mmCIF file of C-alpha atoms in Angstrom:
data_model
loop_
_atom_site.group_PDB
_atom_site.id
_atom_site.type_symbol
_atom_site.label_atom_id
_atom_site.label_comp_id
_atom_site.label_asym_id
_atom_site.label_seq_id
_atom_site.Cartn_x
_atom_site.Cartn_y
_atom_site.Cartn_z
ATOM 1 C CA UNK G 14 -120.762 102.535 24.257
ATOM 2 C CA UNK G 15 -119.614 101.837 20.708
ATOM 3 C CA UNK G 16 -119.440 104.448 17.981
ATOM 4 C CA UNK G 17 -120.625 102.047 15.277
ATOM 5 C CA UNK G 18 -122.931 99.542 16.953
ATOM 6 C CA UNK G 19 -123.510 97.574 13.752
ATOM 7 C CA UNK G 20 -119.837 96.493 13.792
ATOM 8 C CA UNK G 21 -119.792 95.347 17.370
ATOM 9 C CA UNK G 22 -116.879 95.680 19.729
ATOM 10 C CA UNK G 23 -113.415 96.204 18.239
ATOM 11 C CA UNK G 24 -111.258 93.099 18.436
ATOM 12 C CA UNK G 25 -107.544 92.609 18.330
ATOM 13 C CA UNK G 26 -107.891 90.647 15.068
ATOM 14 C CA UNK G 27 -109.890 93.471 13.463
ATOM 15 C CA UNK G 28 -107.345 96.028 14.630
ATOM 16 C CA UNK G 29 -104.434 94.027 13.198
ATOM 17 C CA UNK G 30 -106.304 93.533 9.909
ATOM 18 C CA UNK G 31 -106.869 97.263 9.547
ATOM 19 C CA UNK G 32 -103.214 97.970 10.375
ATOM 20 C CA UNK G 33 -102.035 95.394 7.836
ATOM 21 C CA UNK G 34 -104.282 96.848 5.143
ATOM 22 C CA UNK G 35 -103.114 100.371 5.930
ATOM 23 C CA UNK G 36 -99.474 99.335 5.783
ATOM 24 C CA UNK G 37 -100.010 97.487 2.511
ATOM 25 C CA UNK G 38 -101.688 100.503 0.944
ATOM 26 C CA UNK G 39 -98.930 102.817 2.175
ATOM 27 C CA UNK G 40 -96.139 100.617 0.844
ATOM 28 C CA UNK G 41 -97.612 99.771 -2.559
ATOM 29 C CA UNK G 42 -95.757 102.591 -4.260
ATOM 30 C CA UNK G 43 -92.495 101.993 -2.433
ATOM 31 C CA UNK G 44 -89.576 99.973 -3.698
ATOM 32 C CA UNK G 45 -88.161 97.989 -0.772
ATOM 33 C CA UNK G 46 -84.805 97.586 -2.516
ATOM 34 C CA UNK G 47 -84.118 101.254 -3.221
ATOM 35 C CA UNK G 48 -84.208 103.055 -6.528
ATOM 36 C CA UNK G 49 -83.986 101.408 -9.927
ATOM 37 C CA UNK G 50 -80.503 102.661 -10.650
ATOM 38 C CA UNK G 51 -79.340 105.100 -13.271
ATOM 39 C CA UNK G 52 -81.494 105.894 -16.260
ATOM 40 C CA UNK G 53 -80.454 103.605 -19.148
ATOM 41 C CA UNK G 54 -80.481 106.570 -21.521
ATOM 42 C CA UNK G 55 -77.569 108.121 -19.627
ATOM 43 C CA UNK G 56 -75.212 105.507 -21.099
ATOM 44 C CA UNK G 57 -76.400 106.343 -24.599
ATOM 45 C CA UNK G 58 -75.950 110.045 -23.890
ATOM 46 C CA UNK G 59 -72.419 109.446 -22.651
ATOM 47 C CA UNK G 60 -71.606 107.388 -25.748
ATOM 48 C CA UNK G 61 -72.958 110.181 -27.971
ATOM 49 C CA UNK G 62 -70.643 112.628 -26.191
ATOM 50 C CA UNK G 63 -67.725 110.282 -26.819
ATOM 51 C CA UNK G 64 -68.669 109.983 -30.495
ATOM 52 C CA UNK G 65 -68.791 113.769 -30.832
ATOM 53 C CA UNK G 66 -65.348 114.048 -29.276
ATOM 54 C CA UNK G 67 -64.012 111.330 -31.586
ATOM 55 C CA UNK G 68 -65.480 113.039 -34.658
ATOM 56 C CA UNK G 69 -63.852 116.321 -33.617
ATOM 57 C CA UNK G 70 -60.505 114.586 -33.069
ATOM 58 C CA UNK G 71 -60.663 112.826 -36.453
ATOM 59 C CA UNK G 72 -61.605 116.091 -38.184
ATOM 60 C CA UNK G 73 -58.697 117.871 -36.500
ATOM 61 C CA UNK G 74 -56.240 115.119 -37.448
ATOM 62 C CA UNK G 75 -57.560 114.821 -41.024
ATOM 63 C CA UNK G 76 -58.791 118.240 -42.215
ATOM 64 C CA UNK G 77 -59.808 116.854 -45.617
ATOM 65 C CA UNK G 78 -62.576 114.916 -43.836
ATOM 66 C CA UNK G 79 -63.920 117.845 -41.820
ATOM 67 C CA UNK G 80 -66.752 118.686 -44.254
ATOM 68 C CA UNK G 81 -67.924 115.058 -44.332
ATOM 69 C CA UNK G 82 -67.672 114.739 -40.563
ATOM 70 C CA UNK G 83 -69.525 117.971 -39.825
ATOM 71 C CA UNK G 84 -72.929 116.385 -40.452
ATOM 72 C CA UNK G 85 -72.015 113.365 -38.333
ATOM 73 C CA UNK G 86 -70.895 115.578 -35.463
ATOM 74 C CA UNK G 87 -74.116 117.604 -35.643
ATOM 75 C CA UNK G 88 -76.276 114.477 -35.705
ATOM 76 C CA UNK G 89 -74.565 112.959 -32.673
ATOM 77 C CA UNK G 90 -74.793 116.285 -30.817
ATOM 78 C CA UNK G 91 -78.543 116.289 -31.496
ATOM 79 C CA UNK G 92 -78.758 112.698 -30.256
ATOM 80 C CA UNK G 93 -76.993 113.631 -27.039
ATOM 81 C CA UNK G 94 -79.275 116.633 -26.546
ATOM 82 C CA UNK G 95 -82.451 114.605 -27.184
ATOM 83 C CA UNK G 96 -81.340 111.894 -24.755
ATOM 84 C CA UNK G 97 -80.440 114.453 -22.099
ATOM 85 C CA UNK G 98 -83.793 116.180 -22.505
ATOM 86 C CA UNK G 99 -85.661 112.877 -22.174
ATOM 87 C CA UNK G 100 -83.752 111.940 -19.014
ATOM 88 C CA UNK G 101 -84.433 115.397 -17.610
ATOM 89 C CA UNK G 102 -88.141 115.147 -18.471
ATOM 90 C CA UNK G 103 -88.507 111.643 -17.028
ATOM 91 C CA UNK G 104 -86.785 112.513 -13.774
ATOM 92 C CA UNK G 105 -88.530 115.857 -13.331
ATOM 93 C CA UNK G 106 -85.246 117.724 -13.225
ATOM 94 C CA UNK G 107 -84.447 121.127 -14.627
ATOM 95 C CA UNK G 108 -80.680 120.790 -14.426
ATOM 96 C CA UNK G 109 -78.573 118.769 -16.829
ATOM 97 C CA UNK G 110 -78.343 115.166 -15.565
ATOM 98 C CA UNK G 111 -74.880 113.831 -14.915
ATOM 99 C CA UNK G 112 -73.955 111.180 -17.447
ATOM 100 C CA UNK G 113 -70.744 110.388 -15.661
ATOM 101 C CA UNK G 114 -67.432 110.524 -17.404
ATOM 102 C CA UNK G 115 -67.582 110.259 -21.170
ATOM 103 C CA UNK G 116 -66.036 107.066 -22.469
ATOM 104 C CA UNK G 117 -62.386 107.394 -23.297
ATOM 105 C CA UNK G 118 -61.675 107.959 -26.944
ATOM 106 C CA UNK G 119 -58.878 106.054 -28.624
ATOM 107 C CA UNK G 120 -56.133 108.167 -30.164
ATOM 108 C CA UNK G 121 -56.795 108.991 -33.802
ATOM 109 C CA UNK G 122 -54.571 106.998 -36.162
ATOM 110 C CA UNK G 123 -52.473 109.026 -38.611
ATOM 111 C CA UNK G 124 -53.835 106.948 -41.495
ATOM 112 C CA UNK G 125 -57.103 108.402 -42.812
ATOM 113 C CA UNK G 126 -58.636 105.006 -43.612
ATOM 114 C CA UNK G 127 -57.835 103.727 -40.118
ATOM 115 C CA UNK G 128 -59.334 106.878 -38.585
ATOM 116 C CA UNK G 129 -62.538 106.371 -40.572
ATOM 117 C CA UNK G 130 -62.606 102.729 -39.521
ATOM 118 C CA UNK G 131 -62.301 103.784 -35.873
ATOM 119 C CA UNK G 132 -65.216 106.171 -36.315
ATOM 120 C CA UNK G 133 -67.317 103.549 -38.115
ATOM 121 C CA UNK G 134 -66.666 101.098 -35.260
ATOM 122 C CA UNK G 135 -67.743 103.723 -32.709
ATOM 123 C CA UNK G 136 -70.971 104.357 -34.624
ATOM 124 C CA UNK G 137 -71.569 100.614 -34.900
ATOM 125 C CA UNK G 138 -71.203 100.277 -31.114
ATOM 126 C CA UNK G 139 -73.608 103.174 -30.582
ATOM 127 C CA UNK G 140 -76.079 101.614 -32.997
ATOM 128 C CA UNK G 141 -75.892 98.244 -31.213
ATOM 129 C CA UNK G 142 -76.306 99.825 -27.799
ATOM 130 C CA UNK G 143 -79.394 101.721 -28.981
ATOM 131 C CA UNK G 144 -80.888 98.713 -30.772
ATOM 132 C CA UNK G 145 -80.406 96.503 -27.709
ATOM 133 C CA UNK G 146 -81.929 99.124 -25.428
ATOM 134 C CA UNK G 147 -84.924 99.817 -27.693
ATOM 135 C CA UNK G 148 -86.420 96.430 -26.854
ATOM 136 C CA UNK G 149 -86.308 97.033 -23.112
ATOM 137 C CA UNK G 150 -87.468 100.634 -22.706
ATOM 138 C CA UNK G 151 -91.104 101.765 -22.542
ATOM 139 C CA UNK G 152 -92.815 102.399 -25.875
ATOM 140 C CA UNK G 153 -92.675 106.174 -25.559
ATOM 141 C CA UNK G 154 -88.867 105.971 -25.316
ATOM 142 C CA UNK G 155 -88.448 103.202 -27.875
ATOM 143 C CA UNK G 156 -89.170 105.649 -30.698
ATOM 144 C CA UNK G 157 -86.321 107.919 -29.633
ATOM 145 C CA UNK G 158 -83.894 105.070 -29.020
ATOM 146 C CA UNK G 159 -84.849 103.282 -32.246
ATOM 147 C CA UNK G 160 -84.442 106.425 -34.318
ATOM 148 C CA UNK G 161 -80.982 106.959 -32.854
ATOM 149 C CA UNK G 162 -80.053 103.372 -33.758
ATOM 150 C CA UNK G 163 -81.283 103.938 -37.319
ATOM 151 C CA UNK G 164 -79.463 107.252 -37.536
ATOM 152 C CA UNK G 165 -76.185 105.674 -36.413
ATOM 153 C CA UNK G 166 -76.617 103.006 -39.106
ATOM 154 C CA UNK G 167 -77.186 105.713 -41.725
ATOM 155 C CA UNK G 168 -74.178 107.690 -40.498
ATOM 156 C CA UNK G 169 -72.006 104.592 -40.860
ATOM 157 C CA UNK G 170 -73.154 104.273 -44.476
ATOM 158 C CA UNK G 171 -72.163 107.886 -45.107
ATOM 159 C CA UNK G 172 -68.631 107.047 -43.992
ATOM 160 C CA UNK G 173 -68.385 103.715 -45.807
#
């Protein structure tokens, strides 16, 4: 006696087809190669932390620049916070995501012009990293990343 007489007797082929469909449906959301790796915004966040540390070091070594560098430090701190918040939001985490070790900061040169040049180069690297990443992230993140790239460009002009 069959439960669904209109379908006839179950066959091995029908059973395997149903199993294959069920497996396909179950695996559609799975990545067979593991996770996608670290969030690309973590690198930008780490670089922002390094820039903040460099700005603090330059301001400590050259106190006459501290007023000028205060705005740059605050801007990069806000960048780091915004990036951290976006990573946290995207990953559904409530704790602060680990960005890994902050990039090492070169020692501040005793010459003020050389110290400013070092800071300008760091901001240029941050700008390039953000600009390169803006093209590859989803649109909702591209606004954040693009605005950070533009901000780094503006901060470089302040120092120039």
